Each structure stands twice: as C-alpha cells, then as structure tokens.
Coordinates of C-alpha atoms in Angstrom, one line a residue:
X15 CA -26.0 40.6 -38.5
X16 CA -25.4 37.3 -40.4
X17 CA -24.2 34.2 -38.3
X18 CA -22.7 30.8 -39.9
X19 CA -25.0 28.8 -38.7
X20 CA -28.2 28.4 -37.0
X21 CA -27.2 26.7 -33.8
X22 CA -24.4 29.9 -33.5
X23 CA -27.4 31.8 -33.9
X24 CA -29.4 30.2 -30.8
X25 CA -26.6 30.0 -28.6
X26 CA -26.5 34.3 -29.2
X27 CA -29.5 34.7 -28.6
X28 CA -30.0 32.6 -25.4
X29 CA -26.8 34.5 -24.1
X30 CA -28.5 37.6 -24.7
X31 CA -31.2 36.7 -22.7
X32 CA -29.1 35.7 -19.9
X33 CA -27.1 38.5 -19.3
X34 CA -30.3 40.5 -19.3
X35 CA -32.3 38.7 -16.9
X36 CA -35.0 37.9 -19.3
X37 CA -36.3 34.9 -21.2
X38 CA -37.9 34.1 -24.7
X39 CA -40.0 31.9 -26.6
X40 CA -39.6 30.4 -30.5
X41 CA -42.2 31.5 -32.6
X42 CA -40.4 29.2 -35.5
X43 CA -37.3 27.1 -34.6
X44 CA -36.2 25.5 -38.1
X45 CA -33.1 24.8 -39.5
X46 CA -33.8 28.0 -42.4
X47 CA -35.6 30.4 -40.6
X48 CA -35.8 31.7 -36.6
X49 CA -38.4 33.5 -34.9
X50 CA -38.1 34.7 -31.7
X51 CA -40.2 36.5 -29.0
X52 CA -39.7 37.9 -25.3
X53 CA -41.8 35.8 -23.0
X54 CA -43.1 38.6 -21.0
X55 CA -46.5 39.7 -21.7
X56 CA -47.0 42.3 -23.8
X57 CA -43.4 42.8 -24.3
X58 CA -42.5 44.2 -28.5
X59 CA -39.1 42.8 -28.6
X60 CA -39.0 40.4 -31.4
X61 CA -36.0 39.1 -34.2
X62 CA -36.6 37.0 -37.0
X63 CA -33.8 35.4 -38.9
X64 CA -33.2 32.6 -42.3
X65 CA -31.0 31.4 -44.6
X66 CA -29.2 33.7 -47.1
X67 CA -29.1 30.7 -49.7
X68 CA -30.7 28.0 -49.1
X69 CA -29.4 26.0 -51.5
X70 CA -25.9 26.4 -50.6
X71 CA -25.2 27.6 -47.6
X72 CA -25.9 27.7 -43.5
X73 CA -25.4 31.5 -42.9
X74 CA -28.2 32.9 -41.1
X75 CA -29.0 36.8 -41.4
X76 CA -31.4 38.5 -39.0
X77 CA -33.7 40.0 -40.9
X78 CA -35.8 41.8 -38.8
X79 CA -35.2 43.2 -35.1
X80 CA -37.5 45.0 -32.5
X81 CA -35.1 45.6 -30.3
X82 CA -36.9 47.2 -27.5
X83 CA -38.2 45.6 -24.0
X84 CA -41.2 46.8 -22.3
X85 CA -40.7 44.1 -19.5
X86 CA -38.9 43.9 -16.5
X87 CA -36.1 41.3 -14.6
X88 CA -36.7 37.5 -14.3
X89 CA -35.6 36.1 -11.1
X90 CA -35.7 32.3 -11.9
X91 CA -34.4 32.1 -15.6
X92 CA -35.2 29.1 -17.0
X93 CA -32.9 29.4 -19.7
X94 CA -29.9 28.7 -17.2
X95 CA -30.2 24.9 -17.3
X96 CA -27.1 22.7 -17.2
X97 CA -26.0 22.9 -20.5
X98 CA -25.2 26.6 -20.0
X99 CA -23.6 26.5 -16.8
X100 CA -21.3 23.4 -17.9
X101 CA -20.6 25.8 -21.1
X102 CA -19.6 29.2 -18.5
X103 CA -18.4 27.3 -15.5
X104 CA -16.4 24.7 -17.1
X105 CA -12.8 25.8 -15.3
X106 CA -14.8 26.4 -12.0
X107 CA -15.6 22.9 -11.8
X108 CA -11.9 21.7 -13.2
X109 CA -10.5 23.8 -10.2
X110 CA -12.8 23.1 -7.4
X111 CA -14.5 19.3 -8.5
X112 CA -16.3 19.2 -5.4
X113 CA -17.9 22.4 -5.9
X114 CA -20.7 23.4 -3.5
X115 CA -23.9 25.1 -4.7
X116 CA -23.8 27.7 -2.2
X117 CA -20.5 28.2 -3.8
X118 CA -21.8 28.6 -7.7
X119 CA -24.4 30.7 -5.6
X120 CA -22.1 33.0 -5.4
X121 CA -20.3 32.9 -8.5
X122 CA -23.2 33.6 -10.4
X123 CA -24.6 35.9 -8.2
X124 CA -24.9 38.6 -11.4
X125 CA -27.7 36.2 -12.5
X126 CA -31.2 35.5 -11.3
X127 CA -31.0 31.6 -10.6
X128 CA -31.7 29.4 -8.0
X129 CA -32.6 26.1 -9.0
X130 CA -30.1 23.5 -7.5
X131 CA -31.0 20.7 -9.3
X132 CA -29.7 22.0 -12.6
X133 CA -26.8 23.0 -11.0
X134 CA -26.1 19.2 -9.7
X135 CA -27.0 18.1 -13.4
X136 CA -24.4 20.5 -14.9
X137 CA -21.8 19.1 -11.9
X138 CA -22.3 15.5 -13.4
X139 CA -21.8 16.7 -16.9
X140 CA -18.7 18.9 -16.5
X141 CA -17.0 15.5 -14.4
X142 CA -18.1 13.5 -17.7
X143 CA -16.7 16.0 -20.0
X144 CA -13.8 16.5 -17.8
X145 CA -13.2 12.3 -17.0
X146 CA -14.1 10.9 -19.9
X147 CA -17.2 8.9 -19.6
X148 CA -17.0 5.7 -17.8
X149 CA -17.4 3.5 -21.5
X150 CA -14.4 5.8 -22.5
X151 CA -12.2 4.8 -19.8
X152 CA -12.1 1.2 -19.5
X153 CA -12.5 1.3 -23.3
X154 CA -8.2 3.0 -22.9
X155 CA -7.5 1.4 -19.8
X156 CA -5.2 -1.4 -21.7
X157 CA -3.5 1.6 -23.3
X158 CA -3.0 3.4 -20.3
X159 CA -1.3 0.3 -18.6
X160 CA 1.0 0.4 -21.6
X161 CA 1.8 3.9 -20.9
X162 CA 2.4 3.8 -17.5
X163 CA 5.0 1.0 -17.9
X164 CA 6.7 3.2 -20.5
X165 CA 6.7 6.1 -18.2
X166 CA 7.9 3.7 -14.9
X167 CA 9.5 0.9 -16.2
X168 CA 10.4 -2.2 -13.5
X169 CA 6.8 -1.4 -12.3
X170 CA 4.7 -4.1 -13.0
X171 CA 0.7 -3.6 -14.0
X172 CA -1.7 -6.1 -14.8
X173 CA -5.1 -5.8 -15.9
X174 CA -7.1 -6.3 -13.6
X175 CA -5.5 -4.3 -12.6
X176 CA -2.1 -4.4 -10.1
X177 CA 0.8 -1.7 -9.2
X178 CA 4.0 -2.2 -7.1
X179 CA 6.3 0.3 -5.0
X180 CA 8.8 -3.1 -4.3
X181 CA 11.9 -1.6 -4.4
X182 CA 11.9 0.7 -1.9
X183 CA 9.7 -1.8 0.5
X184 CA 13.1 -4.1 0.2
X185 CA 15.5 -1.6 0.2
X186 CA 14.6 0.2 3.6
X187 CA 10.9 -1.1 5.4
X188 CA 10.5 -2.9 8.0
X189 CA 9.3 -6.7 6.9
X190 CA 5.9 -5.7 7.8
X191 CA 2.6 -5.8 5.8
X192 CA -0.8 -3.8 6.0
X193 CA -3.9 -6.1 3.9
X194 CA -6.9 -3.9 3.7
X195 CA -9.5 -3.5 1.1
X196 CA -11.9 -0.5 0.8
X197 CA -15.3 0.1 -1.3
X198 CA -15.4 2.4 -4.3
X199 CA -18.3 5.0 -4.8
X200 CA -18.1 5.3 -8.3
X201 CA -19.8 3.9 -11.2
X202 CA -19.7 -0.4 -10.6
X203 CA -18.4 -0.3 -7.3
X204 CA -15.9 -2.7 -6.3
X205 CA -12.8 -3.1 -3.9
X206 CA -9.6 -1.5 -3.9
X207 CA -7.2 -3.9 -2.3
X208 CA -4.0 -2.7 -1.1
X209 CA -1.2 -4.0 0.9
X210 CA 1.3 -1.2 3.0
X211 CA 4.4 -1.2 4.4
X212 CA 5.9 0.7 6.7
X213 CA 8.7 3.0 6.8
X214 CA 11.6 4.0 9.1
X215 CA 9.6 7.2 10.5
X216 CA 6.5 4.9 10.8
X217 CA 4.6 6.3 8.2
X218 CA 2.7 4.3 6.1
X219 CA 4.3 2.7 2.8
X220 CA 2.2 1.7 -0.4
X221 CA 3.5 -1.4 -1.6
X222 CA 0.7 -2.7 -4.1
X223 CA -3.0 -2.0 -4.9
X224 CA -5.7 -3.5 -7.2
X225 CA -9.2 -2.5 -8.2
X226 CA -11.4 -6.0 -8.3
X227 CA -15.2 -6.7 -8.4
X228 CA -15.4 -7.9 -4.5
X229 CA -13.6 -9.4 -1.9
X230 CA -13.6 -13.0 -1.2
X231 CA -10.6 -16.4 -1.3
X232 CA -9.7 -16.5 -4.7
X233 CA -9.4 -12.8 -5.6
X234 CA -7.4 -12.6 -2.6
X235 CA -5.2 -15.6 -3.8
X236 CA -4.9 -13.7 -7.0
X237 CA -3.7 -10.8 -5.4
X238 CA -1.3 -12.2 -2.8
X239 CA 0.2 -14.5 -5.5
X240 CA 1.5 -11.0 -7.6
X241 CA 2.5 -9.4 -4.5
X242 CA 4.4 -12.7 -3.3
X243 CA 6.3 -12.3 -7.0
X244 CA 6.9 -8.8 -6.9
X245 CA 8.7 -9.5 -3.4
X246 CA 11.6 -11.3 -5.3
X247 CA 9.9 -14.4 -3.5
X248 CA 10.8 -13.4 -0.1
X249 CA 11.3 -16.0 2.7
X250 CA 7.6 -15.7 3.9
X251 CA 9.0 -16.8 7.5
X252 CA 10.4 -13.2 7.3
X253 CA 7.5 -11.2 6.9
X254 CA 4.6 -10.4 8.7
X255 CA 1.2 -9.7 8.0
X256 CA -1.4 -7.6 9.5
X257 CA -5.0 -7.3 8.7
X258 CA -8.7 -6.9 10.0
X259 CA -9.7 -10.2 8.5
X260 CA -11.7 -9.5 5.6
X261 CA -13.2 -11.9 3.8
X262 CA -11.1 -14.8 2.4
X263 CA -8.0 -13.0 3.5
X264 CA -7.2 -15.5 6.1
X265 CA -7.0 -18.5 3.6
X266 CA -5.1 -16.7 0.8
X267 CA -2.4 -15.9 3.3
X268 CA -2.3 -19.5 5.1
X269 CA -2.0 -20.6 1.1
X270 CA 0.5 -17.9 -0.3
X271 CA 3.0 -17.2 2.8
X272 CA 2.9 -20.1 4.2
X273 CA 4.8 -19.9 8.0
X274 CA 4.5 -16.2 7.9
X275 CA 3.4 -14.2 11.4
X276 CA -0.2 -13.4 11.3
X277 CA -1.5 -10.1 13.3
X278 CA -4.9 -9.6 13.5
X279 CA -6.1 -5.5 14.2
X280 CA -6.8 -5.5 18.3
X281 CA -9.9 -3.1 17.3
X282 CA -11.6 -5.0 15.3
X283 CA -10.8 -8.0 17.7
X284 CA -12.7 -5.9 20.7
X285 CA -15.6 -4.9 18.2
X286 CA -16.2 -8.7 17.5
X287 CA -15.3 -9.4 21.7
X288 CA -17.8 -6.9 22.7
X289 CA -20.8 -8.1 20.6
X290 CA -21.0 -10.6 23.7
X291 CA -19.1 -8.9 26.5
X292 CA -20.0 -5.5 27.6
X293 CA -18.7 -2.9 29.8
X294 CA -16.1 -1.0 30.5
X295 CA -13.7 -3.0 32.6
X296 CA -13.3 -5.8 30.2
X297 CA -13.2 -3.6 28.1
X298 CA -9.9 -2.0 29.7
X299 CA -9.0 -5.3 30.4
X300 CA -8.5 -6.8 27.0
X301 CA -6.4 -3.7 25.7
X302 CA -4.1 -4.5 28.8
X303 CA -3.8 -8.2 27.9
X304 CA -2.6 -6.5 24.6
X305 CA -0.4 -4.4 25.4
X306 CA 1.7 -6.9 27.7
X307 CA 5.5 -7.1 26.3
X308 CA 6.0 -10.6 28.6
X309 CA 4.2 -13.9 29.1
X310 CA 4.3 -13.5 32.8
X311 CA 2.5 -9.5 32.6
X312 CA 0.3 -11.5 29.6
X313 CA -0.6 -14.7 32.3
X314 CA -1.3 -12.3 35.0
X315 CA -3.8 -9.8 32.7
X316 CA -5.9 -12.9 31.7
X317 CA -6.3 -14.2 35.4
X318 CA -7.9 -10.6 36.0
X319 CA -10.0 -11.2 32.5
X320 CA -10.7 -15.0 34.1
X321 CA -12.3 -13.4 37.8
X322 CA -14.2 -10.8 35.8
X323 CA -16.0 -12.8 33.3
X324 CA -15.0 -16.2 32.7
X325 CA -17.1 -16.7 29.3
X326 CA -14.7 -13.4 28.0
X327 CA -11.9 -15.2 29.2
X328 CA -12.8 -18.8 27.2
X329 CA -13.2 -16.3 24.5
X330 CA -9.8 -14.8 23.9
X331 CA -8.3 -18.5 24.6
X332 CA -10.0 -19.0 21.7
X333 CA -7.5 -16.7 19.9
X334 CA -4.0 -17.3 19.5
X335 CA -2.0 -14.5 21.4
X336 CA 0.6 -14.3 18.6
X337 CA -2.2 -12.5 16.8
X338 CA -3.7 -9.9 18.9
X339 CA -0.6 -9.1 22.0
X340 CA 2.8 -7.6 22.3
X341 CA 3.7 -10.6 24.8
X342 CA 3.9 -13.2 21.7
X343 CA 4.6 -11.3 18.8
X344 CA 7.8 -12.0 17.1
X345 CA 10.7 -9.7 17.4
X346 CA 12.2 -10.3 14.2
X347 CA 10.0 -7.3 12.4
X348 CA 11.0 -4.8 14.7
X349 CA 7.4 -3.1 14.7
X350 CA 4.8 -3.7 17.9
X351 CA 1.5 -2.0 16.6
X352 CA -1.4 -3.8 17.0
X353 CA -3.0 -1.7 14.6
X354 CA -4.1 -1.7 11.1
X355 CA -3.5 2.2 11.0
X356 CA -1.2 2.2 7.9
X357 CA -4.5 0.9 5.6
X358 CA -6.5 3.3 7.2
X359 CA -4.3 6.1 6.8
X360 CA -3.8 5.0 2.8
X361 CA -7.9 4.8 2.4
X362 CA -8.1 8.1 3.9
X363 CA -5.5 9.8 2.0
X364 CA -7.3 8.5 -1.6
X365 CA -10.9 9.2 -0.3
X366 CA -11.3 12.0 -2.8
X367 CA -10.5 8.9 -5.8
X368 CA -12.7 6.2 -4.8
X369 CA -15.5 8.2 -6.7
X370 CA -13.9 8.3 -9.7
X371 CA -14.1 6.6 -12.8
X372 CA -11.6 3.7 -13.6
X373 CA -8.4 5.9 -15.0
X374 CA -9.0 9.0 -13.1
X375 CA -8.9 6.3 -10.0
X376 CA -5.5 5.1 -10.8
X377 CA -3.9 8.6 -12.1
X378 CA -5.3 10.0 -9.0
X379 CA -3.4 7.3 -6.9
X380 CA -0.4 7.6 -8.9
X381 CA -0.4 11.6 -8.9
X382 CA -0.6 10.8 -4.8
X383 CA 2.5 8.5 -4.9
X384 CA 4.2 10.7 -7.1
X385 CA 4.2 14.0 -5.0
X386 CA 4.5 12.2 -1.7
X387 CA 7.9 10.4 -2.8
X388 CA 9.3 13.7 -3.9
X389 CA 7.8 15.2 -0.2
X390 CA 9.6 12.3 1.3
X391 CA 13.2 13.1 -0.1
X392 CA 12.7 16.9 0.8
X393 CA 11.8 15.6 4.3
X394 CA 14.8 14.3 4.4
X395 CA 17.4 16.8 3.6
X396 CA 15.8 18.7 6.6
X397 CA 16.5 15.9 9.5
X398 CA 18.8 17.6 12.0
X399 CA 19.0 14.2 13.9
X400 CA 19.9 10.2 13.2
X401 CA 16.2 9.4 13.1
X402 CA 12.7 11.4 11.9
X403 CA 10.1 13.0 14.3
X404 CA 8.2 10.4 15.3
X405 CA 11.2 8.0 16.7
X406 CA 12.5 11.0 18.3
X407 CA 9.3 11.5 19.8
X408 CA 9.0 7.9 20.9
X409 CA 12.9 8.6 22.4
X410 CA 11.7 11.1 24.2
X411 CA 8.8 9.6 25.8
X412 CA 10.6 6.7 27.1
X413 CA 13.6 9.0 28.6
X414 CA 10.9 10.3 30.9
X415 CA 10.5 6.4 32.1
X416 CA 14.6 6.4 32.4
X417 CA 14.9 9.6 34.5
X418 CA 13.5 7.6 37.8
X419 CA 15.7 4.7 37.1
X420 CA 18.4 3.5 39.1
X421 CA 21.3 1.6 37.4
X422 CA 23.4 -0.7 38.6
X423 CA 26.4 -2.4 36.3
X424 CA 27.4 -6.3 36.3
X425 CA 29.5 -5.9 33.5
X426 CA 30.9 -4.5 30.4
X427 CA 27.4 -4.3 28.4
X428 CA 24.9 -5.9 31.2
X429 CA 23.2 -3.8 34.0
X430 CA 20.4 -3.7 36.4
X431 CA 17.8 -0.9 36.4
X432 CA 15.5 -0.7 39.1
X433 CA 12.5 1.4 38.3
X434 CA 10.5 3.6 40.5
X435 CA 7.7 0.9 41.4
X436 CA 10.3 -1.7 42.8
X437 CA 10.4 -3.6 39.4
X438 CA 13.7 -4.8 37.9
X439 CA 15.3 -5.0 34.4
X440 CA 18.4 -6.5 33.1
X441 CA 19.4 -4.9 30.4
X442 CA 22.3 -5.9 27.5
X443 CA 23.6 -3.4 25.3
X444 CA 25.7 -5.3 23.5
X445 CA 22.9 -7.6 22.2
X446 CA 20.3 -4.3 22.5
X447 CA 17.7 -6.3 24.6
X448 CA 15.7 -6.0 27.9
X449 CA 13.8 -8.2 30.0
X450 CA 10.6 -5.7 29.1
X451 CA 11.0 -7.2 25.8
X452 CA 10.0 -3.4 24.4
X453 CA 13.8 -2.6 22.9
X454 CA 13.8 -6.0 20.9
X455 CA 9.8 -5.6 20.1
X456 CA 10.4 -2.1 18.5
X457 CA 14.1 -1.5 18.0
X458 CA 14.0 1.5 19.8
X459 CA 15.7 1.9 23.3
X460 CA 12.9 1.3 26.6
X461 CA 13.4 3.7 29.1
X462 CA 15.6 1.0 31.2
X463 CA 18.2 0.7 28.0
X464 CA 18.0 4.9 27.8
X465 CA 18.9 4.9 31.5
X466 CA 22.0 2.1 31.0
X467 CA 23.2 4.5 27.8
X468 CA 23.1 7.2 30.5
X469 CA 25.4 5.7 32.8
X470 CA 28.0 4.8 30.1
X471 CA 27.9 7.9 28.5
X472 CA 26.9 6.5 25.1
X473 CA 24.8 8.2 22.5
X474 CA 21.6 6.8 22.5
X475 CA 21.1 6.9 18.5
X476 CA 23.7 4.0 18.3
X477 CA 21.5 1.7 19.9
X478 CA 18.2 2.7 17.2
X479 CA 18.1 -0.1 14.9
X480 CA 19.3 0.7 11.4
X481 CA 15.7 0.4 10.0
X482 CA 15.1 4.1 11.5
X483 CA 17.9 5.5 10.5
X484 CA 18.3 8.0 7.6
X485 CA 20.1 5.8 5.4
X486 CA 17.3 3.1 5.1
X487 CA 14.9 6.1 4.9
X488 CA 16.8 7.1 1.4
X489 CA 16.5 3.9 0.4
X490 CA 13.1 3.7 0.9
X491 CA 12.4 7.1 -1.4
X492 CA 15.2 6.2 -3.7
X493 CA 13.0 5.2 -6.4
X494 CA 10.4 7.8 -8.0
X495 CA 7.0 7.4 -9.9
X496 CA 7.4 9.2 -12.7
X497 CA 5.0 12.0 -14.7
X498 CA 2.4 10.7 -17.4
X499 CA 1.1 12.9 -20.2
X500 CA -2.5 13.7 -20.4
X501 CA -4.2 11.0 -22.8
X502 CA -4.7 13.2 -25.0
X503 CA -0.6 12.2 -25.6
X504 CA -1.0 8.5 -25.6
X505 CA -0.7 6.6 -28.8
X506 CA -4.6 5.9 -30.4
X507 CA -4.4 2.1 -30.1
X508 CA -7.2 0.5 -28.1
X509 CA -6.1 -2.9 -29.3
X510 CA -8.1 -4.2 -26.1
X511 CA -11.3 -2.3 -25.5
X512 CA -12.6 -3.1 -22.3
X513 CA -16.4 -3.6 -21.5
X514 CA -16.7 -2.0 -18.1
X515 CA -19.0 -4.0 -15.5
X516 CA -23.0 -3.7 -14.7
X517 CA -23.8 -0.2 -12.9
X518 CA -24.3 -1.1 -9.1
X519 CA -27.1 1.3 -8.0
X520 CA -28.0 1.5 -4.3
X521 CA -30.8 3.4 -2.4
X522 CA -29.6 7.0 -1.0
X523 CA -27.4 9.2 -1.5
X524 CA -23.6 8.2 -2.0
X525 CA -21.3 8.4 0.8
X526 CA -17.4 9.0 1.0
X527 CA -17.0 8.9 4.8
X528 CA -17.7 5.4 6.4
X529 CA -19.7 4.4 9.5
X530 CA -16.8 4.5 12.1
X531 CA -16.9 2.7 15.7
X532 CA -17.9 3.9 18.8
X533 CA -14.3 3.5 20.4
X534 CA -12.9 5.2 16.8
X535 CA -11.8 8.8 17.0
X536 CA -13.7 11.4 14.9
X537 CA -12.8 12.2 11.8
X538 CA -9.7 14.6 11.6
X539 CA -8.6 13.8 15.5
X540 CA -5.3 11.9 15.8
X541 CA -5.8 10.2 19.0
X542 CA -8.2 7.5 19.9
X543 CA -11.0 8.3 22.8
X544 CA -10.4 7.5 26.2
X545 CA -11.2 4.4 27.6

C-alpha cells in the first residue's frame, strides 16, 4: 500500500488500532521511514514503511507487514486522546455544544475508553475549532460590526460595542425601561449591560445591550448617553427607569435623564432591609407598604411598620416612596411592577451566550432577537381577542373582584361601587380612573371599573389602554433583525484588528447559574415563594 505522505500514513495506522481495541508502539518514527509494533507482549504484528524516492517525493509504501495479532482487547486505549475524538466527534459537538460525558459514553460505546479528562480536552478544542479562537474573534469583530450594519441598516453598532431595537420600543412600548448588567463566563469576563422595554402583553423588550470591562459611573454614562440618542432624544420626563442599583447606575441616570421617574426593584430593596431587620412580619409588612395603590392605604401600612419596629420604619423613610410603592408611582407609564423581572428574564434567556467568545456572544444574541421577532408576529395572527394572554388573564382576575360589587350610578360616566368589605370606589369611565388608583396605575380596568362596564353594558376591551392592544403590539414587532452569513462570507478586511483584553482566571470551576436569594423562586418555577 503506498500512502502520500507520512502523516496520512500515521493517522491509518492509529485508526487501525482503534477500531480494534489495540494499541502500538514506534520502533522508528521519521519523516522517510516508519516502524511500528503492537504494544502487547509478545504480540508478531509488525509494519514497516519509507519513502519511494527520497529525493523527490513524500509517498510512503509499506514495505513489510506481519499482519497477525497474538494479543487480546484493550479496555483503556490510550491512543483515543483529544485530538482523535475532536477529529470523529466533530458534528456531535456542533449539534449538542454542551455535550455530557456520560453522553460521548455512549456514543462511543464500540470503543474501550474511559478517560474523562481527554474527553473535556477534546470539548475545549472542537468549541475553538468551531468559534474561532478568542485572538481570532476580536481580531474580525470591526468587520463584523460592518456587516451587521449592512445586513440591518438604521441599527446602530459601536465598538465597544452597542445594539438598538429603537423602533419598535417607540412605536408600541410602554415608556418604561429595565437597566441590568450581568457577568460573562467566558474568556476576560466582563458585563453585558442591557436596558429592556416592555411590550403590550408584558413580555420583556430588548432595547439595547453592550459588552464592557465592568460596571461603574462612567461606563454607565457611556452607555446611557447612546441609548438617550438612539431614543430620538425623548422627553426624559416621559420615561421611567427601573433598576436594582448597580454600581454607578444611579449617577449616570440622575446625569443623562435628568427629571426622569426612578424605580428601584422592591427585592433587592428587602434584601438590603433585611440585613438589619429580620423576621417574618416586617417582612410581610414592607411588601404591603408596596403594594399600596393610595397614600392613605401607604400612611396606614407604615404606622403598622412604625409599632413593629421603629428602627425599620426610620429605615424605609429613608427611601423615597416614589421608588419602591404603587402609592407614589407615576401613572403616566401605565405599568405598576415593582420588579426588575424583564432583565432577569433577558439574562436568563441568553445564559447559554455568556460563555462564549466575543462574536459567538453577539450572533448568539442576535440569532435570539431574530427568531423571537418572527415568533412575536406569528403570535399575533393567532390572538382571538383585543389584547394577548396575559392582560386577558389580568382581566379575568379582577372580574372575580367585580362579581361581589355593588354599583350604584351618579351620572352618565361616574358611579359608586361598594365592595364586599364595606369599602367604596368612585369610578369615571369617561376619564378611565378609580379611587384605587389600579386602572390609571396599569391601564387595565380594576375590578370596580369591570363592575361599572357591567352595569352599562359596555365591552370591557374599550376601556384597555391602547398600549395593549394588537395594534401597538404590530408595531412593536414591525421591524425585523435580519439573517447574517457565516464569516466565512464576510469581506477579508480586518482594517482594525482588535487586541482582546487580559484572561481573568478565577479559582473553581465556572458557573452559568448565579447564587439566587432566599425569597427568589428556584430555577425553572414561575412564581415567587410564599411569604
């Protein structure tokens, strides 16, 4: 058998010895002349191979072949190191990136091997191979922002690099904003910032999103100033912003949107509050103060606070109500969460990226954005009501509080409703409000405004504010991100190679999942626990 060249002879010869369970040694491992043995004991098989010409050429001929084995299996093969099983298993790992070695157990259960750690050697190889290296990527990532603006134009990227969905934020979302940043696992680290919107069936909205070194004022700045730009320099006093108050974020807001509503997350305001007050009773207490929809409910949930624990009480004084309850929140956004959900929901929907190198990062996001825009619009053509799911769900809800209603009319639009517990509304259909303050919080009728819709026999979709309805929805999703060739298509420019930053080691193994709360819900649930 002749073979063009030396290394194609190897590479035979190892596979050989593979597919029978066996392994060998190199009597003489030159670039003219092979000689190899099986490793067994006492085993005849032997080949010996050189150069035809060696002068001109690299064909190797096997010139001599005992081709007879006196041994038996090997159960460990050796010659199954990473290099082979990136070679065989490449597709596996292209399909399944977060393959399992109990899984490649079983793929390869034909062959005698069980040593994991060449298996997580040949994992980190085929995602280099597969990824590019990390060099390779930043070294294209100026050509790839190129490309995506040719492939999405009115998007705008900068390196460092920053992405915006603006048009369908202004064309149907509520003025609300999500500010969140989240740590990457890959090679350097860093911060994805992002900020979210949300939509009229109160799912989350990217906006904008940037990958920086670390979080402090003047990245922040940096980031708010782009986003403030990209919002065709929208009245601030329109908008409102809600975060966990990460580092420097408070200060880049105050600077950038200046009068803008502030919201801080509720649960990170109790795991701050119960650092120094325990139990829990405040603990019940302070979610109640939040959830109050008037100042006289609000007034009367911080006396209880005050007889409990009066240090708790000095401490939530501390903090402005506009930023942490329903009772002084602004109507204006139509949106009453007290959450910063929408950023947790976008960091768990691209937890499989943040491991990634630089580009695969980004195309991972964009691949996200792209399918769920086109899942959006499909979503759509199947809404057999006004509104999606989740408001009808909400409408539903609060027709169980109207059922035990009584109604009473003082005029054309105005009524009384007196509710099973003595209390009584006054509610105005012509200017959609109630003394609950919910319908003008949310947009969405309270049970005492469902129960006055009753009486007049209107449909209670009319009074939803548009924001909900399926025209601002299409607006929303109008826009698409569109498809990117591989780079393999991009034009060979790297004008602007880019040096990628120091490797940030850290003890232990990495981890994807962070450490959540005692008062979080597990992973997976969709309801927080009981308190």
């Amino acid at each position: 058998m002749e073979f063009a060249t030396v290394t194609l002879l190897k590479d035979t010869i190892r596979e050989y010895f593979i597919v029978n369970d066996m392994e060998f040694v190199f009597i003489a491992n030159e670039s003219n002349r092979v000689r190899v043995k099986c490793k067994a004991p006492g085993c005849k098989w032997m080949l010996f191979a050189s150069l035809i010409n060696k002068i001109e050429g690299k064909t190797m001929k096997v010139k001599k072949l005992e081709n007879e084995h006196t041994c038996g299996m090997v159960f460990n093969n050796k010659k199954v190191n990473s290099a082979w099983i990136v070679k065989h298993f490449l597709d596996e790992f292209r399909l399944d990136p977060n393959m399992q070695y109990s899984t490649f157990r079983e793929r390869v259960s034909k062959t005698k091997f069980s040593r994991g750690f060449s298996f997580y050697r040949a994992k980190r190889r085929a995602m280099a191979m597969l990824l590019g290296s990390v060099n390779e990527q930043y070294a294209i990532l100026d050509d790839y922002c190129k490309k995506l603006l040719e492939t999405n134009p009115g998007s705008t990227v900068k390196l460092k690099t920053k992405m915006a969905c603006k048009d369908g934020w202004l064309g149907g979302c509520r003025p609300l904003i999500g500010l969140d940043g989240c740590f990457l696992k890959g090679y350097g680290r860093g911060i994805l910032l992002a900020a979210i919107g949300i939509d009229g069936n109160n799912s989350m909205f990217p906006i904008a999103y940037s990958v920086v070194e670390k979080e402090n004022t003047e990245i922040w700045t940096w980031f708010l100033e782009f986003l403030h730009d990209e919002l065709e320099n929208m009245n601030p006093i329109k908008i409102t912003m809600m975060s966990d108050r990460q580092k420097g974020l408070e200060k880049a807001v105050a600077a950038i949107f200046i009068g803008c509503e502030v919201r801080f997350c509720v649960r990170h305001l109790h795991a701050n509050f119960k650092k120094e007050y325990t139990g829990l009773l405040l603990n019940q207490l302070l979610w109640a103060a939040a959830n109050t929809t008037t100042q006289a409910e609000f007034e009367r949930a911080m006396a209880e606070i005050k007889e409990v624990s009066i240090g708790a009480y000095n401490w939530l004084l501390g903090k402005p109500p506009s930023q942490w309850s329903k009772s002084h929140i602004s109507e204006y956004p139509k949106c009453d969460i007290l959450l910063n959900n929408l950023c947790e929901s976008f960091n768990a929907a691209i937890l499989e990226a943040r491991d990634k190198p630089i580009i695969t990062l980004l195309e991972k996001i964009r691949f996200w954005l792209m399918s769920r825009f086109y899942n959006k619009k499909l979503e759509l053509e199947k809404w057999t009501n006004p509104v999606g799911k989740r408001i009808l769900k909400i409408i539903e809800k609060n027709t169980e509080v109207g059922k035990k209603c009584l109604v009473t009319r003082s005029g054309n639009y105005e009524f009384e409703v007196t509710c099973n517990n003595g209390s009584q509304m006054a509610v105005d259909l012509e200017a959609k409000t109630c003394k609950c303050r919910r319908f003008q919080l949310s947009g969405i009728p309270c049970g005492h405004a469902l129960a006055s819709i009753w009486f007049t026999n209107g449909n209670r979709f009319d009074y939803v504010h548009v924001f909900y309805k399926k025209e601002s929805l299409e607006k929303t999703y109008l826009g698409s991100v569109h498809p990117m060739p591989s780079p393999n298509m991009w034009p060979k420019i790297v004008g602007n190679p880019i040096d990628p930053p120091p490797e940030t080691k850290l003890p232990g193994r990495r981890k994807k999942a962070r450490r959540r709360d005692a008062e979080e819900p597990p992973p997976g649930s969709k309801k927080a626990r009981r308190t």
